[in-house]
CSV table of C-alpha atoms and ligand atoms in Angstrom, one decimal:
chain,number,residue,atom,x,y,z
A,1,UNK,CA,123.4,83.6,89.3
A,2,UNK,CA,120.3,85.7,90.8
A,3,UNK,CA,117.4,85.3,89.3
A,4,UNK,CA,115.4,87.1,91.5
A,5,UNK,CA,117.3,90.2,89.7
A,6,UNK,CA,114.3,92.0,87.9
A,7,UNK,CA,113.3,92.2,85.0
A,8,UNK,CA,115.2,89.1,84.5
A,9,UNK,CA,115.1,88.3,80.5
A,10,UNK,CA,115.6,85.2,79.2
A,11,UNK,CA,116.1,85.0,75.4
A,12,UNK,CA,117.1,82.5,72.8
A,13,UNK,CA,116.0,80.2,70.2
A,14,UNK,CA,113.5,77.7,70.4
A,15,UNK,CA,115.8,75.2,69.5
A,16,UNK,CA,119.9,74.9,68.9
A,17,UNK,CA,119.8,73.6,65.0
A,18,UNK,CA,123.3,74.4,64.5
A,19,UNK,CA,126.4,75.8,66.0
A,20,UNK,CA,126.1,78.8,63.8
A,21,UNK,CA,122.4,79.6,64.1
A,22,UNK,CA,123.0,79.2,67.9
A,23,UNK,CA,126.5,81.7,68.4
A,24,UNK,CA,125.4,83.9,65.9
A,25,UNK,CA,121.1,84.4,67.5
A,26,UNK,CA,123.0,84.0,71.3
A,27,UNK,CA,125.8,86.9,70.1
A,28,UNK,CA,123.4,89.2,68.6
A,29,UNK,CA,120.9,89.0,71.8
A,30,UNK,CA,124.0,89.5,74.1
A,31,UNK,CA,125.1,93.0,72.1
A,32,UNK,CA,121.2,94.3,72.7
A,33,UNK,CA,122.6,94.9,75.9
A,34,UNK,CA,118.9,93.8,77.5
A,35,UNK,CA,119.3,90.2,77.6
A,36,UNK,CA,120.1,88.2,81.4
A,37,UNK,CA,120.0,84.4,80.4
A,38,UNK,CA,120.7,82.8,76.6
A,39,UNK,CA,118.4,79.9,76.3
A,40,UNK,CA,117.8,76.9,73.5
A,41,UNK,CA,116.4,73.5,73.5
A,42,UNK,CA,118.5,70.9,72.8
A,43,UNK,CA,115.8,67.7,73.3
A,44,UNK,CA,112.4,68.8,71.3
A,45,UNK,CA,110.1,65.8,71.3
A,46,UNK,CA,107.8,67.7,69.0
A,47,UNK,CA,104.0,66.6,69.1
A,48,UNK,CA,104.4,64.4,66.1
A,49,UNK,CA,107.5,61.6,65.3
A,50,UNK,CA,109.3,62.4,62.4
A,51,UNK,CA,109.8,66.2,62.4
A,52,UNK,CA,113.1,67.8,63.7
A,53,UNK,CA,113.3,66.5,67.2
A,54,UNK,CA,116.7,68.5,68.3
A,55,UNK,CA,120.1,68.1,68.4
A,56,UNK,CA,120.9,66.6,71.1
A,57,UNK,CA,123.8,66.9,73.3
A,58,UNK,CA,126.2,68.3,71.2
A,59,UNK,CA,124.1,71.5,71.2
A,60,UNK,CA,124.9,72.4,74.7
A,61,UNK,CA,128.8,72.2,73.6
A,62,UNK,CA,127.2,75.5,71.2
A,63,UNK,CA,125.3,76.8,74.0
A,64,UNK,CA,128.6,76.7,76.6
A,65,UNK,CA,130.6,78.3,73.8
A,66,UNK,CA,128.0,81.1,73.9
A,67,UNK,CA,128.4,81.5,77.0
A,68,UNK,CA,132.3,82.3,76.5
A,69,UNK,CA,131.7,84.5,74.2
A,70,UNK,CA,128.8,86.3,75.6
A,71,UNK,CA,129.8,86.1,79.5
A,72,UNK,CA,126.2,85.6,79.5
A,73,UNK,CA,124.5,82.8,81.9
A,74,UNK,CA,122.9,80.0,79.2
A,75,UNK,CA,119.5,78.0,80.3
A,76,UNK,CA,118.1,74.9,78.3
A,77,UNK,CA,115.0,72.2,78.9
A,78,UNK,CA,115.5,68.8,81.3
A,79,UNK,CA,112.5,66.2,80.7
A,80,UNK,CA,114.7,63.0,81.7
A,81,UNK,CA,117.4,62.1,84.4
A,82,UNK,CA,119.6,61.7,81.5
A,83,UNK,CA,118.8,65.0,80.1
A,84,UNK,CA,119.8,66.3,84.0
A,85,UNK,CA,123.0,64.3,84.0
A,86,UNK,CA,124.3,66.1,80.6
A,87,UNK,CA,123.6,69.6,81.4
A,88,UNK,CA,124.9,69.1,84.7
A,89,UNK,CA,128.3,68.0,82.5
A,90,UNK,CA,128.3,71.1,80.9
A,91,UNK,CA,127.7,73.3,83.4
A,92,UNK,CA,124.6,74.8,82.1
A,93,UNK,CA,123.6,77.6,84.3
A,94,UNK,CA,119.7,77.5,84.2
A,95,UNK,CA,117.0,74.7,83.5
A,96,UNK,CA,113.2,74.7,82.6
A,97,UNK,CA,110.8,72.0,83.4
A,98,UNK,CA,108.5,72.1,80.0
A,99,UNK,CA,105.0,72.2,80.2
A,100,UNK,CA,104.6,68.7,78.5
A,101,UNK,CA,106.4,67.4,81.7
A,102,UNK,CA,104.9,69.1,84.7
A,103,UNK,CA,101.7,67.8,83.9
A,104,UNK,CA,103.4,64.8,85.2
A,105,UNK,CA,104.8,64.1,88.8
A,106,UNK,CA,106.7,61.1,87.8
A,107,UNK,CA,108.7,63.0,85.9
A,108,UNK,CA,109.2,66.2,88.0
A,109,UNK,CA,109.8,63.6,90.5
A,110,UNK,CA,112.5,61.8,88.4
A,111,UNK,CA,114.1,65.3,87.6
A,112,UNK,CA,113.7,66.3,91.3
A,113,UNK,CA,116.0,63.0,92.4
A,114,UNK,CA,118.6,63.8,89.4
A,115,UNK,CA,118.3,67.6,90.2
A,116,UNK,CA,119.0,66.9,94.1
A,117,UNK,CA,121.3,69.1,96.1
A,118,UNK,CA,122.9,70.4,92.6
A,119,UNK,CA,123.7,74.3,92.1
A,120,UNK,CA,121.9,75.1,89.4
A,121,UNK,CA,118.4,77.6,88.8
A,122,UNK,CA,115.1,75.7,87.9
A,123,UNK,CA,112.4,77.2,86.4
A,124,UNK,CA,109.3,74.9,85.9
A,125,UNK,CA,106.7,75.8,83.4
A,126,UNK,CA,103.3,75.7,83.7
A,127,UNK,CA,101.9,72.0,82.8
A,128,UNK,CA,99.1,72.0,79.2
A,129,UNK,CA,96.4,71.9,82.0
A,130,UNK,CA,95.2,75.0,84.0
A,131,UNK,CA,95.6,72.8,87.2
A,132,UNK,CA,97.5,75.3,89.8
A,133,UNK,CA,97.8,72.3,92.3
A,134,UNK,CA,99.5,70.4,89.8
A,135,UNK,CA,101.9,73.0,88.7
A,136,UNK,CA,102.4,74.2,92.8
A,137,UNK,CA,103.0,70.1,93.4
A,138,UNK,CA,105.9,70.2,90.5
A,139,UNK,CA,107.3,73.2,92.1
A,140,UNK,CA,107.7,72.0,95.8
A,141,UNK,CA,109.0,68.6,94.4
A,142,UNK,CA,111.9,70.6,93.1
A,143,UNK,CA,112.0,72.9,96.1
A,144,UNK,CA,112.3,69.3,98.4
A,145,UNK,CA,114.9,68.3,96.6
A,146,UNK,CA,117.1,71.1,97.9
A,147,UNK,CA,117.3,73.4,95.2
A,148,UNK,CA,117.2,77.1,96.3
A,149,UNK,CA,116.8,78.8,93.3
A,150,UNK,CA,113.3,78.4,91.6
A,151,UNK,CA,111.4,80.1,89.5
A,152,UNK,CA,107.6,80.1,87.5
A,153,UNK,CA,107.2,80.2,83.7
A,154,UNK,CA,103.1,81.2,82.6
A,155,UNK,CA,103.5,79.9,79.3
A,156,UNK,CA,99.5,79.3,78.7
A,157,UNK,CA,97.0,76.6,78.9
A,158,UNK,CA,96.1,73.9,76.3
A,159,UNK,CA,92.2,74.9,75.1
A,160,UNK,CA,89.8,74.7,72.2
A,161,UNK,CA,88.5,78.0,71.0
A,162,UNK,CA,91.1,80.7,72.1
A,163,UNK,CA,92.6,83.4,70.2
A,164,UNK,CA,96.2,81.6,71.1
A,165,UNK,CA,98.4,78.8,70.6
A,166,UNK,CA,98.2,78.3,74.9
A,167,UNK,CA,95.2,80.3,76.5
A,168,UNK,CA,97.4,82.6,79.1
A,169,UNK,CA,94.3,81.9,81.4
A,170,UNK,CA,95.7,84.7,83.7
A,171,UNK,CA,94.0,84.3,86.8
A,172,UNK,CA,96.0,80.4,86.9
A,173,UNK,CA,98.8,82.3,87.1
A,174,UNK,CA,97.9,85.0,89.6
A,175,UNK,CA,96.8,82.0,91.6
A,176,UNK,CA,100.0,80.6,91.8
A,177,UNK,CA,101.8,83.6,92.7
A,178,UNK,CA,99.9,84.4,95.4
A,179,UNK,CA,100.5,80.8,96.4
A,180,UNK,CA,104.0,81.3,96.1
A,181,UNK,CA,104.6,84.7,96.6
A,182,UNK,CA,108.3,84.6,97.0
A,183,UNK,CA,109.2,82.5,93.9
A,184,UNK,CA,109.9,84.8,90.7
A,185,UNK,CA,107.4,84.1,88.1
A,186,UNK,CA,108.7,85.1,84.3
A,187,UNK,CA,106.0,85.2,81.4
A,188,UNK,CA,106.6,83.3,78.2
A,189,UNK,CA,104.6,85.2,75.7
A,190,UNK,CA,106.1,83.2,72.1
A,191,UNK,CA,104.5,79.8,74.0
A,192,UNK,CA,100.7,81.7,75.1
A,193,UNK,CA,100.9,83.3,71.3
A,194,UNK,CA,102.2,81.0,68.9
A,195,UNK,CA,102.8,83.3,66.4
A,196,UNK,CA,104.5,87.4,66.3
A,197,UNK,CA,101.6,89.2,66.3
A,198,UNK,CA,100.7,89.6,69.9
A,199,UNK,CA,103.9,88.8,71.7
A,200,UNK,CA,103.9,92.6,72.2
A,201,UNK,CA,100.8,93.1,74.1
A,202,UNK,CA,101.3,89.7,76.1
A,203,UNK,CA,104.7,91.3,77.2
A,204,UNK,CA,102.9,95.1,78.1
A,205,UNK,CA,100.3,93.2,80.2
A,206,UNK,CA,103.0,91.3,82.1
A,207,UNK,CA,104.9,93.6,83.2
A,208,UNK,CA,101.5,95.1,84.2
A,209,UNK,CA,101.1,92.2,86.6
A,210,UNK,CA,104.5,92.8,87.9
A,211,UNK,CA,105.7,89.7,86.3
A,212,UNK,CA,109.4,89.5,87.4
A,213,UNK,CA,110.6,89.0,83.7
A,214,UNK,CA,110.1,87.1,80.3
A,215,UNK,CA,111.3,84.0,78.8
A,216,UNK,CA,111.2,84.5,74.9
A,217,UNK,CA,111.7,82.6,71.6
A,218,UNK,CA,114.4,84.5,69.2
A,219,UNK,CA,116.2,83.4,66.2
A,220,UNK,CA,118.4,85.2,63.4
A,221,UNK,CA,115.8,83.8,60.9
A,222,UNK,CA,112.8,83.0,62.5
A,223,UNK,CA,111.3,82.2,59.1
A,224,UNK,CA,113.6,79.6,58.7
A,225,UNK,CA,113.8,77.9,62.5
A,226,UNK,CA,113.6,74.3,62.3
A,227,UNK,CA,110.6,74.3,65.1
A,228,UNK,CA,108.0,77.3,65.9
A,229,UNK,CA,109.0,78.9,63.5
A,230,UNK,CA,105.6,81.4,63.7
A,231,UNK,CA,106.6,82.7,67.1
A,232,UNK,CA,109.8,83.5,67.0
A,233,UNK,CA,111.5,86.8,67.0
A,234,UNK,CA,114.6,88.4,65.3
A,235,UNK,CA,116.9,89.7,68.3
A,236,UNK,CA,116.8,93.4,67.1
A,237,UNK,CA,112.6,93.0,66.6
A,238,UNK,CA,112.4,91.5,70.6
A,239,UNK,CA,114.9,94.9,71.7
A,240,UNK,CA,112.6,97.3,69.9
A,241,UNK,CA,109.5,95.5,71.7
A,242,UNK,CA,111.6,95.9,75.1
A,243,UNK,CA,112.5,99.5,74.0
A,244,UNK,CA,108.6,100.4,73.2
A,245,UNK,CA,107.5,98.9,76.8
A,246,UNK,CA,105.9,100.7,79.4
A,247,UNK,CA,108.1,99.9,82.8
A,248,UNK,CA,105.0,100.5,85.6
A,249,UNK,CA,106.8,101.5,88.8
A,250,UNK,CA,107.5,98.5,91.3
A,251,UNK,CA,108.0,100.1,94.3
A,252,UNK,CA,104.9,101.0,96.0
A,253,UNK,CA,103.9,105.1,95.8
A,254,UNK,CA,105.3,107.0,98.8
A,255,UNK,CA,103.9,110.3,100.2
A,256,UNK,CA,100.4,111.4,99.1
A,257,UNK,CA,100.0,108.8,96.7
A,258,UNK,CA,100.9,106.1,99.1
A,259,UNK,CA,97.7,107.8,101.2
A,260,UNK,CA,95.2,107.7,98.9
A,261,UNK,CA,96.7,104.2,97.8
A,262,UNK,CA,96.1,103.1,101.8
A,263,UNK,CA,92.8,104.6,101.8
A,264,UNK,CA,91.3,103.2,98.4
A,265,UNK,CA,92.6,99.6,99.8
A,266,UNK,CA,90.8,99.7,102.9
A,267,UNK,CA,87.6,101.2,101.0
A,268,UNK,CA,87.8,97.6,99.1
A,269,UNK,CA,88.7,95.6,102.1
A,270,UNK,CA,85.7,96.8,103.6
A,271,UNK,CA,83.3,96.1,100.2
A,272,UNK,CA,85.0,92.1,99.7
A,273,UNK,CA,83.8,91.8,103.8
A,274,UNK,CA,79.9,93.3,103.0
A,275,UNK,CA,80.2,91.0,99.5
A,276,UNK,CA,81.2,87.9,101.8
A,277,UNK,CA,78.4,88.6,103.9
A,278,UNK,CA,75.8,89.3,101.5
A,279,UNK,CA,76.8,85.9,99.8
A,280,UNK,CA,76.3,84.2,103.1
A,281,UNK,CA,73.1,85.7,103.5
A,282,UNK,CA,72.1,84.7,99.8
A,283,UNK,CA,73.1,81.0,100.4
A,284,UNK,CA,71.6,80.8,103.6
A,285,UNK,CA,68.2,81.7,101.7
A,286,UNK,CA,69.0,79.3,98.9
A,287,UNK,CA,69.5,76.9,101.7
A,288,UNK,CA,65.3,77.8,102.7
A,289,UNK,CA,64.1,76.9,99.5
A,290,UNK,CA,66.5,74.0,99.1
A,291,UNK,CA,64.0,72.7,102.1
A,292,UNK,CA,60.6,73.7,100.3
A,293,UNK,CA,61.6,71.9,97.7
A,294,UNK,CA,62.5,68.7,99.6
A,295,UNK,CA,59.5,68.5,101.1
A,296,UNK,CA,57.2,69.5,97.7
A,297,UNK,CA,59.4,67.2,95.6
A,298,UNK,CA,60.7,70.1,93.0
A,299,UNK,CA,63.4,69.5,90.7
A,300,UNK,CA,66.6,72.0,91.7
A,301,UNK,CA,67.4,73.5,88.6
A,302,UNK,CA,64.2,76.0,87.2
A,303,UNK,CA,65.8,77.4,84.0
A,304,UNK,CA,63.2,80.0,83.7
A,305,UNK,CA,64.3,81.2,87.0
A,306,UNK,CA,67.9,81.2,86.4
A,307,UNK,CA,67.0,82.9,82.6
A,308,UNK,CA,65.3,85.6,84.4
A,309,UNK,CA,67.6,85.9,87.1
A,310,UNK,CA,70.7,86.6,84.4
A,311,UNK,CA,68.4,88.5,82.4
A,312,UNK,CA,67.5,91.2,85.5
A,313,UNK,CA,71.2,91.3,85.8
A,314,UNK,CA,72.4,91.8,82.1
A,315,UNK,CA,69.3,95.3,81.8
A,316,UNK,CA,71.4,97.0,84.7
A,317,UNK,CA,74.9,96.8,83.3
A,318,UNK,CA,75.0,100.5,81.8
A,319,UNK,CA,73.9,101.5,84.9
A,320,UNK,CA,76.1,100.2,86.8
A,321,UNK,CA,79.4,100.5,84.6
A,322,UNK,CA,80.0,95.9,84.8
A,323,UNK,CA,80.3,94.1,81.8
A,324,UNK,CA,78.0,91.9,81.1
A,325,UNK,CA,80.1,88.7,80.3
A,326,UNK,CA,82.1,89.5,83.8
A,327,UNK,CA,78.3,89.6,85.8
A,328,UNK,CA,76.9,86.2,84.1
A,329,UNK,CA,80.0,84.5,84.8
A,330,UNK,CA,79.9,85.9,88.3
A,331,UNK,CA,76.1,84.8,88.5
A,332,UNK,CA,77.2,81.5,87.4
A,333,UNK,CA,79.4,80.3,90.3
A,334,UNK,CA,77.3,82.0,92.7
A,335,UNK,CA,74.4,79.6,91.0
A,336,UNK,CA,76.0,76.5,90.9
A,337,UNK,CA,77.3,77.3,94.5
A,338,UNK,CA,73.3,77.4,95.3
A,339,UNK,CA,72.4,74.6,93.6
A,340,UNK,CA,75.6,72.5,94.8
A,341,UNK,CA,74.2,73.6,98.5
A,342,UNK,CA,70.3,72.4,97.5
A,343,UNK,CA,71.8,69.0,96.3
A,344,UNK,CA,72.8,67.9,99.1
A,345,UNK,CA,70.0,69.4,100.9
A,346,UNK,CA,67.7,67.3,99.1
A,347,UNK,CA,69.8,64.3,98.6
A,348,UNK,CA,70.4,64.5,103.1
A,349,UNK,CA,69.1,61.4,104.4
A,350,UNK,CA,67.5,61.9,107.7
B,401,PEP,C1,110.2,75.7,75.0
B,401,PEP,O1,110.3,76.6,75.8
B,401,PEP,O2,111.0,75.5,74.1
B,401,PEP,C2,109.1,74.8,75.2
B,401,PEP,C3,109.0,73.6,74.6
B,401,PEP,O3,108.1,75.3,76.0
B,401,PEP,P1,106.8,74.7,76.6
B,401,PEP,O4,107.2,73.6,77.5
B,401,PEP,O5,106.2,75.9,77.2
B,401,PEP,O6,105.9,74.2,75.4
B,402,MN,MN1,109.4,76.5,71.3
């Protein structure tokens, strides 16, 4: 199967709980007419023992009967060799590498061995941490192994304090796409929410990003699903969300829009190269009084400097159109860039 076909929708319950929740959710997403790839967990090693904790193997006998009756391609979720070995048996079409297992390279490694040479799709989630290096080493592990087609899942971050279940964190994502630009990346908005609310606007802003497709949580009874039960979606509620969406064109404008497109571009290439400099410049300074402070044997950090500094910056953000969390987080780095430089400055023994 392609999966660099796009929008490439994968859809399906969160887990397979029984052959007739999972024909009957897998037949109604097929007659949508909108869905690529059926998927459902079969191993679900929930946070805590003792809740439901899948099926087990017998649930990708339901999933490969789907696929007969649906024609449709069918994906479930590898953590072990084992789990490899059995969908490899039933010729499942599509795996995912969960996010509880890319935060670790033993696994992806073990997965990688019992995954090599086969022809099968991998998609490898995220890991819980917003490490792009870790998620990028999961990836080429598979990729080494001799699989050619991969693909990305942004299912969200593990963090205190955010509005969802898995902080979408969207510039760990963007990272990673531009590290690996020719890998399709889909979003998983039911993971990054946790509940139904705002699947819809996770999905719109997406596709804004020119995600290459969605990985999504559906069930004929959501209410009653046997694990996230919150996020899931009936099949005809996730085809009216995929009817309401705004498609943003993916080619890029031709004729006079591609012009002014060309121009506005270079307008910014031209601004990041005078911002690079400037920032150069400002170091180089911070550098100078890194020195007079050596030699007068100040402490680095003046917070009264650094208050007034954020403050001058936070009276001139009507003026100039910036929002003001955007320009102290921005002063941030650019600080503790400065005062990263003035460390070792003062700490250089001569
Ligand atoms: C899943 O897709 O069912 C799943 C467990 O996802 P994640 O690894 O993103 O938590
Ligand atoms: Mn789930």
């Amino acid at each position: 199967m392609n999966i660099n076909e796009k929008p490439l929708i994968i859809a399906g319950p969160c887990s397979a709980e029984s052959r007739e929740q999972t024909i009957e959710t897998c037949c109604q997403l097929a007659r949508t007419g909108k869905v690529d790839v059926l998927r459902a967990g079969i191993w679900k090693p929930r946070t805590k023992p003792g809740s439901f904790e899948g099926v087990g193997s017998r649930g990708l006998e339901w999933l490969t009967e789907a696929k007969q009756l649906t024609g449709l391609p069918v994906a479930s979720e590898v953590a072990t060799a084992k789990h490899v070995e059995e969908v490899l048996r039933h010729n499942i079409d599509v795996v995912w590498i969960g996010a509880r297992t890319t935060v670790n390279p033993f696994s992806v490694q073990e997965l990688a061995d019992a995954l090599r040479g086969a022809d099968i799709a991998v998609f490898v989630k995220n890991p819980m941490v917003p490490d792009v290096n870790l998620w990028q080493g999961a990836v080429e592990r598979i990729i080494n192994a001799g699989i050619k087609n991969v693909g990305l899942v942004h299912r969200g971050f593990t963090s205190y304090g955010s509005e969802y279940r898995n902080n979408p964190m969207w510039h760990i994502a963007i990272e990673m796409r531009r590290r690996m630009s020719d890998i399709p990346m889909l979003c998983d908005p039911s993971h990054i929410c946790g509940n139904r609310e705002k699947i819809e606007s996770i999905i719109q802003k997406s596709n804004d990003l020119n995600y290459n497709g969605l990985m999504v949580e559906c069930h004929v009874n959501p209410d009653e699903a046997l694990s996230d039960a919150e996020q899931q979606l009936t099949p005809t509620q996730f085809a009216e969300i995929l009817s309401r969406l705004v498609w943003r064109d993916r080619n890029l404008l031709s004729g006079k829009g591609a012009e002014a497109l060309e121009i506005m571009r270079a307008e910014i290439d031209q601004i990041d190269s005078e911002l690079i400099n400037l920032l150069s410049r400002r170091m180089k300074i911070s550098d100078r009084i890194g020195v007079v402070k050596r030699q007068n044997n100040v402490a680095i950090l003046q917070s009264h400097r650094w208050n007034s500094i954020v403050q001058r910056m936070l009276n001139q953000t009507d003026r100039l159109t910036l929002d003001g969390d955007f320009l102290v987080k921005l002063m941030e780095i650019i600080h503790l860039e400065s005062i990263r430089r003035q460390t070792e400055i003062m700490n250089k023994q001569e």
